[in-house]
Amino acid sequence: MRKTGYKIGGLILIIISIFLLLGGLYLPSAMFSVWLLWGLDIAGLILLAAGIVMYKVLNG
């Protein structure tokens, strides 16, 4: 993959992770179970880390 591909892939992962983190933090626990909200937070953090790695490290 070229540098531009890694940058675009990293940005897409970062954008998705922001939505997952916001959903996990701000959705009310009365509507969704707590484990689902924790899962959204964990998935958001993992995708954020992967996006940063793709955008910064692999672009190198």
PDB file of N, CA and C in Angstrom:
ATOM      1  N   MET A   1       0.839  -1.165   0.000  1.00  0.00           N
ATOM      2  CA  MET A   1       0.000   0.000   0.000  1.00  0.00           C
ATOM      3  C   MET A   1       0.893   1.240   0.000  1.00  0.00           C
ATOM      4  N   ARG A   2       0.451   2.232  -0.664  1.00  0.00           N
ATOM      5  CA  ARG A   2       1.232   3.461  -0.735  1.00  0.00           C
ATOM      6  C   ARG A   2       0.971   4.342   0.470  1.00  0.00           C
ATOM      7  N   LYS A   3       1.755   5.409   0.567  1.00  0.00           N
ATOM      8  CA  LYS A   3       1.622   6.322   1.697  1.00  0.00           C
ATOM      9  C   LYS A   3       0.230   6.935   1.773  1.00  0.00           C
ATOM     10  N   THR A   4      -0.317   7.296   0.636  1.00  0.00           N
ATOM     11  CA  THR A   4      -1.643   7.912   0.621  1.00  0.00           C
ATOM     12  C   THR A   4      -2.705   6.935   1.094  1.00  0.00           C
ATOM     13  N   GLY A   5      -2.567   5.680   0.726  1.00  0.00           N
ATOM     14  CA  GLY A   5      -3.523   4.666   1.168  1.00  0.00           C
ATOM     15  C   GLY A   5      -3.510   4.479   2.672  1.00  0.00           C
ATOM     16  N   TYR A   6      -2.314   4.475   3.267  1.00  0.00           N
ATOM     17  CA  TYR A   6      -2.220   4.368   4.718  1.00  0.00           C
ATOM     18  C   TYR A   6      -2.816   5.589   5.406  1.00  0.00           C
ATOM     19  N   LYS A   7      -2.595   6.772   4.830  1.00  0.00           N
ATOM     20  CA  LYS A   7      -3.157   7.987   5.421  1.00  0.00           C
ATOM     21  C   LYS A   7      -4.684   7.973   5.366  1.00  0.00           C
ATOM     22  N   ILE A   8      -5.240   7.602   4.225  1.00  0.00           N
ATOM     23  CA  ILE A   8      -6.699   7.566   4.090  1.00  0.00           C
ATOM     24  C   ILE A   8      -7.291   6.503   5.005  1.00  0.00           C
ATOM     25  N   GLY A   9      -6.678   5.329   5.034  1.00  0.00           N
ATOM     26  CA  GLY A   9      -7.162   4.272   5.919  1.00  0.00           C
ATOM     27  C   GLY A   9      -7.094   4.677   7.382  1.00  0.00           C
ATOM     28  N   GLY A  10      -6.006   5.333   7.771  1.00  0.00           N
ATOM     29  CA  GLY A  10      -5.874   5.803   9.142  1.00  0.00           C
ATOM     30  C   GLY A  10      -6.909   6.850   9.498  1.00  0.00           C
ATOM     31  N   LEU A  11      -7.166   7.774   8.580  1.00  0.00           N
ATOM     32  CA  LEU A  11      -8.180   8.800   8.843  1.00  0.00           C
ATOM     33  C   LEU A  11      -9.575   8.197   8.953  1.00  0.00           C
ATOM     34  N   ILE A  12      -9.876   7.218   8.124  1.00  0.00           N
ATOM     35  CA  ILE A  12     -11.184   6.556   8.200  1.00  0.00           C
ATOM     36  C   ILE A  12     -11.345   5.854   9.542  1.00  0.00           C
ATOM     37  N   LEU A  13     -10.305   5.153   9.991  1.00  0.00           N
ATOM     38  CA  LEU A  13     -10.376   4.481  11.290  1.00  0.00           C
ATOM     39  C   LEU A  13     -10.520   5.480  12.433  1.00  0.00           C
ATOM     40  N   ILE A  14      -9.832   6.599  12.345  1.00  0.00           N
ATOM     41  CA  ILE A  14      -9.938   7.617  13.394  1.00  0.00           C
ATOM     42  C   ILE A  14     -11.344   8.205  13.434  1.00  0.00           C
ATOM     43  N   ILE A  15     -11.936   8.462  12.280  1.00  0.00           N
ATOM     44  CA  ILE A  15     -13.296   9.016  12.235  1.00  0.00           C
ATOM     45  C   ILE A  15     -14.300   8.027  12.807  1.00  0.00           C
ATOM     46  N   ILE A  16     -14.188   6.758  12.435  1.00  0.00           N
ATOM     47  CA  ILE A  16     -15.098   5.739  12.973  1.00  0.00           C
ATOM     48  C   ILE A  16     -14.921   5.616  14.483  1.00  0.00           C
ATOM     49  N   SER A  17     -13.678   5.679  14.951  1.00  0.00           N
ATOM     50  CA  SER A  17     -13.435   5.544  16.388  1.00  0.00           C
ATOM     51  C   SER A  17     -14.043   6.701  17.170  1.00  0.00           C
ATOM     52  N   ILE A  18     -14.040   7.888  16.594  1.00  0.00           N
ATOM     53  CA  ILE A  18     -14.645   9.035  17.280  1.00  0.00           C
ATOM     54  C   ILE A  18     -16.139   8.809  17.465  1.00  0.00           C
ATOM     55  N   PHE A  19     -16.814   8.306  16.444  1.00  0.00           N
ATOM     56  CA  PHE A  19     -18.245   8.036  16.570  1.00  0.00           C
ATOM     57  C   PHE A  19     -18.519   6.930  17.577  1.00  0.00           C
ATOM     58  N   LEU A  20     -17.686   5.893  17.602  1.00  0.00           N
ATOM     59  CA  LEU A  20     -17.879   4.825  18.578  1.00  0.00           C
ATOM     60  C   LEU A  20     -17.657   5.329  19.999  1.00  0.00           C
ATOM     61  N   LEU A  21     -16.626   6.133  20.189  1.00  0.00           N
ATOM     62  CA  LEU A  21     -16.373   6.679  21.524  1.00  0.00           C
ATOM     63  C   LEU A  21     -17.499   7.607  21.974  1.00  0.00           C
ATOM     64  N   LEU A  22     -17.975   8.450  21.083  1.00  0.00           N
ATOM     65  CA  LEU A  22     -19.079   9.341  21.447  1.00  0.00           C
ATOM     66  C   LEU A  22     -20.342   8.552  21.762  1.00  0.00           C
ATOM     67  N   GLY A  23     -20.595   7.512  20.987  1.00  0.00           N
ATOM     68  CA  GLY A  23     -21.757   6.673  21.265  1.00  0.00           C
ATOM     69  C   GLY A  23     -21.643   5.971  22.600  1.00  0.00           C
ATOM     70  N   GLY A  24     -20.471   5.455  22.907  1.00  0.00           N
ATOM     71  CA  GLY A  24     -20.284   4.761  24.174  1.00  0.00           C
ATOM     72  C   GLY A  24     -20.341   5.684  25.374  1.00  0.00           C
ATOM     73  N   LEU A  25     -19.933   6.923  25.196  1.00  0.00           N
ATOM     74  CA  LEU A  25     -19.908   7.849  26.326  1.00  0.00           C
ATOM     75  C   LEU A  25     -21.235   8.570  26.543  1.00  0.00           C
ATOM     76  N   TYR A  26     -21.976   8.841  25.481  1.00  0.00           N
ATOM     77  CA  TYR A  26     -23.139   9.705  25.624  1.00  0.00           C
ATOM     78  C   TYR A  26     -24.488   9.036  25.416  1.00  0.00           C
ATOM     79  N   LEU A  27     -24.524   7.780  24.983  1.00  0.00           N
ATOM     80  CA  LEU A  27     -25.809   7.094  24.908  1.00  0.00           C
ATOM     81  C   LEU A  27     -26.270   6.757  26.323  1.00  0.00           C
ATOM     82  N   PRO A  28     -27.543   6.926  26.614  1.00  0.00           N
ATOM     83  CA  PRO A  28     -28.003   6.654  27.979  1.00  0.00           C
ATOM     84  C   PRO A  28     -28.028   5.154  28.270  1.00  0.00           C
ATOM     85  N   SER A  29     -27.635   4.803  29.482  1.00  0.00           N
ATOM     86  CA  SER A  29     -27.619   3.386  29.854  1.00  0.00           C
ATOM     87  C   SER A  29     -29.028   2.852  30.078  1.00  0.00           C
ATOM     88  N   ALA A  30     -30.030   3.726  30.119  1.00  0.00           N
ATOM     89  CA  ALA A  30     -31.410   3.262  30.240  1.00  0.00           C
ATOM     90  C   ALA A  30     -31.894   2.639  28.931  1.00  0.00           C
ATOM     91  N   MET A  31     -31.318   3.059  27.813  1.00  0.00           N
ATOM     92  CA  MET A  31     -31.733   2.527  26.516  1.00  0.00           C
ATOM     93  C   MET A  31     -30.922   1.308  26.108  1.00  0.00           C
ATOM     94  N   PHE A  32     -29.642   1.275  26.467  1.00  0.00           N
ATOM     95  CA  PHE A  32     -28.749   0.201  26.055  1.00  0.00           C
ATOM     96  C   PHE A  32     -28.094  -0.392  27.291  1.00  0.00           C
ATOM     97  N   SER A  33     -27.699  -1.642  27.191  1.00  0.00           N
ATOM     98  CA  SER A  33     -27.046  -2.268  28.337  1.00  0.00           C
ATOM     99  C   SER A  33     -25.638  -1.698  28.524  1.00  0.00           C
ATOM    100  N   VAL A  34     -25.159  -1.819  29.736  1.00  0.00           N
ATOM    101  CA  VAL A  34     -23.868  -1.227  30.079  1.00  0.00           C
ATOM    102  C   VAL A  34     -22.738  -1.918  29.331  1.00  0.00           C
ATOM    103  N   TRP A  35     -22.841  -3.239  29.144  1.00  0.00           N
ATOM    104  CA  TRP A  35     -21.757  -3.958  28.448  1.00  0.00           C
ATOM    105  C   TRP A  35     -21.660  -3.530  26.998  1.00  0.00           C
ATOM    106  N   LEU A  36     -22.778  -3.144  26.383  1.00  0.00           N
ATOM    107  CA  LEU A  36     -22.736  -2.655  25.008  1.00  0.00           C
ATOM    108  C   LEU A  36     -22.017  -1.304  24.937  1.00  0.00           C
ATOM    109  N   LEU A  37     -22.278  -0.450  25.902  1.00  0.00           N
ATOM    110  CA  LEU A  37     -21.612   0.851  25.936  1.00  0.00           C
ATOM    111  C   LEU A  37     -20.118   0.690  26.200  1.00  0.00           C
ATOM    112  N   TRP A  38     -19.744  -0.247  27.084  1.00  0.00           N
ATOM    113  CA  TRP A  38     -18.325  -0.536  27.311  1.00  0.00           C
ATOM    114  C   TRP A  38     -17.683  -1.075  26.043  1.00  0.00           C
ATOM    115  N   GLY A  39     -18.421  -1.927  25.329  1.00  0.00           N
ATOM    116  CA  GLY A  39     -17.899  -2.475  24.072  1.00  0.00           C
ATOM    117  C   GLY A  39     -17.650  -1.394  23.037  1.00  0.00           C
ATOM    118  N   LEU A  40     -18.545  -0.417  22.967  1.00  0.00           N
ATOM    119  CA  LEU A  40     -18.344   0.700  22.041  1.00  0.00           C
ATOM    120  C   LEU A  40     -17.104   1.501  22.414  1.00  0.00           C
ATOM    121  N   ASP A  41     -16.918   1.724  23.712  1.00  0.00           N
ATOM    122  CA  ASP A  41     -15.729   2.467  24.160  1.00  0.00           C
ATOM    123  C   ASP A  41     -14.446   1.719  23.838  1.00  0.00           C
ATOM    124  N   ILE A  42     -14.430   0.429  24.114  1.00  0.00           N
ATOM    125  CA  ILE A  42     -13.224  -0.369  23.863  1.00  0.00           C
ATOM    126  C   ILE A  42     -12.933  -0.457  22.369  1.00  0.00           C
ATOM    127  N   ALA A  43     -13.975  -0.676  21.566  1.00  0.00           N
ATOM    128  CA  ALA A  43     -13.778  -0.729  20.116  1.00  0.00           C
ATOM    129  C   ALA A  43     -13.294   0.616  19.582  1.00  0.00           C
ATOM    130  N   GLY A  44     -13.813   1.708  20.131  1.00  0.00           N
ATOM    131  CA  GLY A  44     -13.369   3.035  19.719  1.00  0.00           C
ATOM    132  C   GLY A  44     -11.908   3.280  20.044  1.00  0.00           C
ATOM    133  N   LEU A  45     -11.472   2.843  21.226  1.00  0.00           N
ATOM    134  CA  LEU A  45     -10.067   3.023  21.595  1.00  0.00           C
ATOM    135  C   LEU A  45      -9.143   2.174  20.730  1.00  0.00           C
ATOM    136  N   ILE A  46      -9.561   0.949  20.435  1.00  0.00           N
ATOM    137  CA  ILE A  46      -8.741   0.078  19.585  1.00  0.00           C
ATOM    138  C   ILE A  46      -8.624   0.657  18.179  1.00  0.00           C
ATOM    139  N   LEU A  47      -9.743   1.110  17.620  1.00  0.00           N
ATOM    140  CA  LEU A  47      -9.698   1.694  16.281  1.00  0.00           C
ATOM    141  C   LEU A  47      -8.916   3.009  16.261  1.00  0.00           C
ATOM    142  N   LEU A  48      -8.990   3.772  17.345  1.00  0.00           N
ATOM    143  CA  LEU A  48      -8.210   5.006  17.419  1.00  0.00           C
ATOM    144  C   LEU A  48      -6.718   4.698  17.402  1.00  0.00           C
ATOM    145  N   ALA A  49      -6.313   3.704  18.177  1.00  0.00           N
ATOM    146  CA  ALA A  49      -4.896   3.320  18.189  1.00  0.00           C
ATOM    147  C   ALA A  49      -4.465   2.795  16.822  1.00  0.00           C
ATOM    148  N   ALA A  50      -5.304   1.973  16.194  1.00  0.00           N
ATOM    149  CA  ALA A  50      -4.965   1.440  14.869  1.00  0.00           C
ATOM    150  C   ALA A  50      -4.904   2.552  13.831  1.00  0.00           C
ATOM    151  N   GLY A  51      -5.810   3.519  13.919  1.00  0.00           N
ATOM    152  CA  GLY A  51      -5.797   4.638  12.981  1.00  0.00           C
ATOM    153  C   GLY A  51      -4.566   5.504  13.121  1.00  0.00           C
ATOM    154  N   ILE A  52      -4.151   5.730  14.363  1.00  0.00           N
ATOM    155  CA  ILE A  52      -2.937   6.525  14.579  1.00  0.00           C
ATOM    156  C   ILE A  52      -1.721   5.786  14.051  1.00  0.00           C
ATOM    157  N   VAL A  53      -1.672   4.478  14.275  1.00  0.00           N
ATOM    158  CA  VAL A  53      -0.544   3.689  13.760  1.00  0.00           C
ATOM    159  C   VAL A  53      -0.514   3.740  12.240  1.00  0.00           C
ATOM    160  N   MET A  54      -1.679   3.569  11.615  1.00  0.00           N
ATOM    161  CA  MET A  54      -1.709   3.600  10.150  1.00  0.00           C
ATOM    162  C   MET A  54      -1.345   4.981   9.615  1.00  0.00           C
ATOM    163  N   TYR A  55      -1.823   6.027  10.267  1.00  0.00           N
ATOM    164  CA  TYR A  55      -1.600   7.378   9.761  1.00  0.00           C
ATOM    165  C   TYR A  55      -0.171   7.847   9.994  1.00  0.00           C
ATOM    166  N   LYS A  56       0.379   7.568  11.165  1.00  0.00           N
ATOM    167  CA  LYS A  56       1.695   8.106  11.523  1.00  0.00           C
ATOM    168  C   LYS A  56       2.833   7.121  11.274  1.00  0.00           C
ATOM    169  N   VAL A  57       2.721   5.911  11.827  1.00  0.00           N
ATOM    170  CA  VAL A  57       3.856   4.990  11.847  1.00  0.00           C
ATOM    171  C   VAL A  57       4.066   4.330  10.492  1.00  0.00           C
ATOM    172  N   LEU A  58       3.016   3.763   9.918  1.00  0.00           N
ATOM    173  CA  LEU A  58       3.168   3.050   8.653  1.00  0.00           C
ATOM    174  C   LEU A  58       3.402   3.993   7.487  1.00  0.00           C
ATOM    175  N   ASN A  59       3.025   5.244   7.663  1.00  0.00           N
ATOM    176  CA  ASN A  59       3.232   6.228   6.607  1.00  0.00           C
ATOM    177  C   ASN A  59       4.714   6.531   6.431  1.00  0.00           C
ATOM    178  N   GLY A  60       5.440   6.512   7.536  1.00  0.00           N
ATOM    179  CA  GLY A  60       6.846   6.739   7.679  1.00  0.00           C
ATOM    180  C   GLY A  60       7.615   7.106   6.531  1.00  0.00           C
TER     181      GLY A  60
END
